[in-house]
Amino acid sequence: MRHQRTPAREVTDAAQLSAAVHGGAADIVIRGVIGCRGPLGLGPGQSLRGADDEAALMFRRGGLVLTRNNRIANLSLRSGPHDLAVSLEAGPEDRGTLDLADLRIEGRVQLIFGLRANQGRVRITRVALTAADATGEADRPWGNGVEVVLGAMTIWNRATARSCIDLEIDGLALGAPQAPVRGTGLFIAGAGDGAGGVVRAGALSVGPVYADSGLPPGTTHAAAGGVFILTDAEVDHLACAGPLVTHGANAVPVDNWGRTRLWTVTGDVISHGPSAIGVINAGHLGRLEIQGRVETFGQGARGCSIYGPTGALRLGALRTHGAAATGVQIVDRLESLEILDHLTSSGDPGEGLVKGVMVPMPADGVHIETSGDLGRLSVGRYAVTGRDALAVRNDGRLGDHGAG
């Protein structure tokens, strides 16, 4: 017997919306602006979409709660910045496909897959998240000596058994120059133990990103990022358009603890804050290409810190401002470092945060530490002027190098 497709159900007020959702309507069309007093949970297979660009849902508290095979499209979602504008209900082990498309969101998006999750797919297409604050979320993963503040957009597979969440992002903008999101911008993580859940992504297209860690100066136990790929997240190609800009202590615009084959940035990478390192790799990174400049403002705000094996790092230019703000710190294997224009540092010796511990250091141009290994070094020109600082300080292993 052939089943006829259920026609779309159009709603214009909260009562109609509630009746449609609780009545099991599969395709619900929002017309106009609808106010909701509290969270609204969708059943498996239900979708919400706007009739036009004026369609919006405004929540006094909470937001949309997804279950399985849900699609949200062509809507404005407005919650408080601390509220969850979009979240997941505890329950189904198989989430099917969760599809977020053409959305303008105020409030956090938090897709946390529970301990028994076994599979699911998340698709994010042309989403702009303009206001969110995750700094009050106490449940944070731990690694490399710090806990990580969750994101305005959080995708976290916490399953204890081996499972995979597939992720696609084609257009995600976070914050604005004068109104950054608070906490991490984009947060992608697996279980973190190497034996549980993973998040696997083919191509991710993100940017611009503006984020403020919300961490006060002197914080040593926590960190945040602009785009943060954590342990047990696997990314083939992460493409960032426009600038990645962070503010606040320990706020890292480009941070990889997972496995990323290729990461490209077409704009600048800029951080403002103590120990707000421009780029960190503490996982496995095949290649990072930043067409613009990496620039940091703050004590201990190194330009790049390489804590995990890295293939190639290619930057347009690099400049640090601040004591202990080394240009590039190399602790592990880096096959190739290429800076097309200048590498500039001007700070005096001081202290910077290294895996949860404040460590004294000068503001060298490049510092290869005792465990560091750099295969090839090419820098257009050095301008290293801080007290006791060297253009290249080699305490490890260095292959071919030169300037110009």
PDB file of C-alpha atoms in Angstrom, residues 310-311 329-337 367-378 394-401:
ATOM      1  CA  THR A 310      52.699  18.242  12.334  1.00  0.00           C
ATOM      2  CA  GLY A 311      53.388  18.007   8.620  1.00  0.00           C
ATOM      3  CA  GLN A 329      57.419  27.081  19.793  1.00  0.00           C
ATOM      4  CA  ILE A 330      58.265  23.552  18.599  1.00  0.00           C
ATOM      5  CA  VAL A 331      58.052  20.692  21.086  1.00  0.00           C
ATOM      6  CA  ASP A 332      57.350  17.783  18.702  1.00  0.00           C
ATOM      7  CA  ARG A 333      58.079  16.963  15.054  1.00  0.00           C
ATOM      8  CA  LEU A 334      57.300  19.667  12.475  1.00  0.00           C
ATOM      9  CA  GLU A 335      58.231  18.712   8.937  1.00  0.00           C
ATOM     10  CA  SER A 336      58.205  22.226   7.467  1.00  0.00           C
ATOM     11  CA  LEU A 337      57.726  25.796   8.707  1.00  0.00           C
ATOM     12  CA  HIS A 367      62.292  28.094  19.631  1.00  0.00           C
ATOM     13  CA  ILE A 368      62.980  24.413  18.978  1.00  0.00           C
ATOM     14  CA  GLU A 369      62.855  22.799  22.404  1.00  0.00           C
ATOM     15  CA  THR A 370      64.871  19.738  23.427  1.00  0.00           C
ATOM     16  CA  SER A 371      62.138  17.370  22.234  1.00  0.00           C
ATOM     17  CA  GLY A 372      61.474  19.446  19.119  1.00  0.00           C
ATOM     18  CA  ASP A 373      62.423  18.454  15.583  1.00  0.00           C
ATOM     19  CA  LEU A 374      62.060  20.848  12.635  1.00  0.00           C
ATOM     20  CA  GLY A 375      62.804  19.455   9.190  1.00  0.00           C
ATOM     21  CA  ARG A 376      62.754  22.653   7.124  1.00  0.00           C
ATOM     22  CA  LEU A 377      62.605  26.343   8.070  1.00  0.00           C
ATOM     23  CA  SER A 378      62.017  29.240   5.668  1.00  0.00           C
ATOM     24  CA  ASN A 394      67.725  25.556  18.644  1.00  0.00           C
ATOM     25  CA  ASP A 395      67.762  23.226  21.634  1.00  0.00           C
ATOM     26  CA  GLY A 396      66.556  20.273  19.562  1.00  0.00           C
ATOM     27  CA  ARG A 397      67.003  19.246  15.931  1.00  0.00           C
ATOM     28  CA  LEU A 398      66.912  21.507  12.869  1.00  0.00           C
ATOM     29  CA  GLY A 399      67.315  20.612   9.204  1.00  0.00           C
ATOM     30  CA  ASP A 400      67.480  23.056   6.285  1.00  0.00           C
ATOM     31  CA  HIS A 401      66.805  26.667   7.181  1.00  0.00           C
TER      32      HIS A 401
END
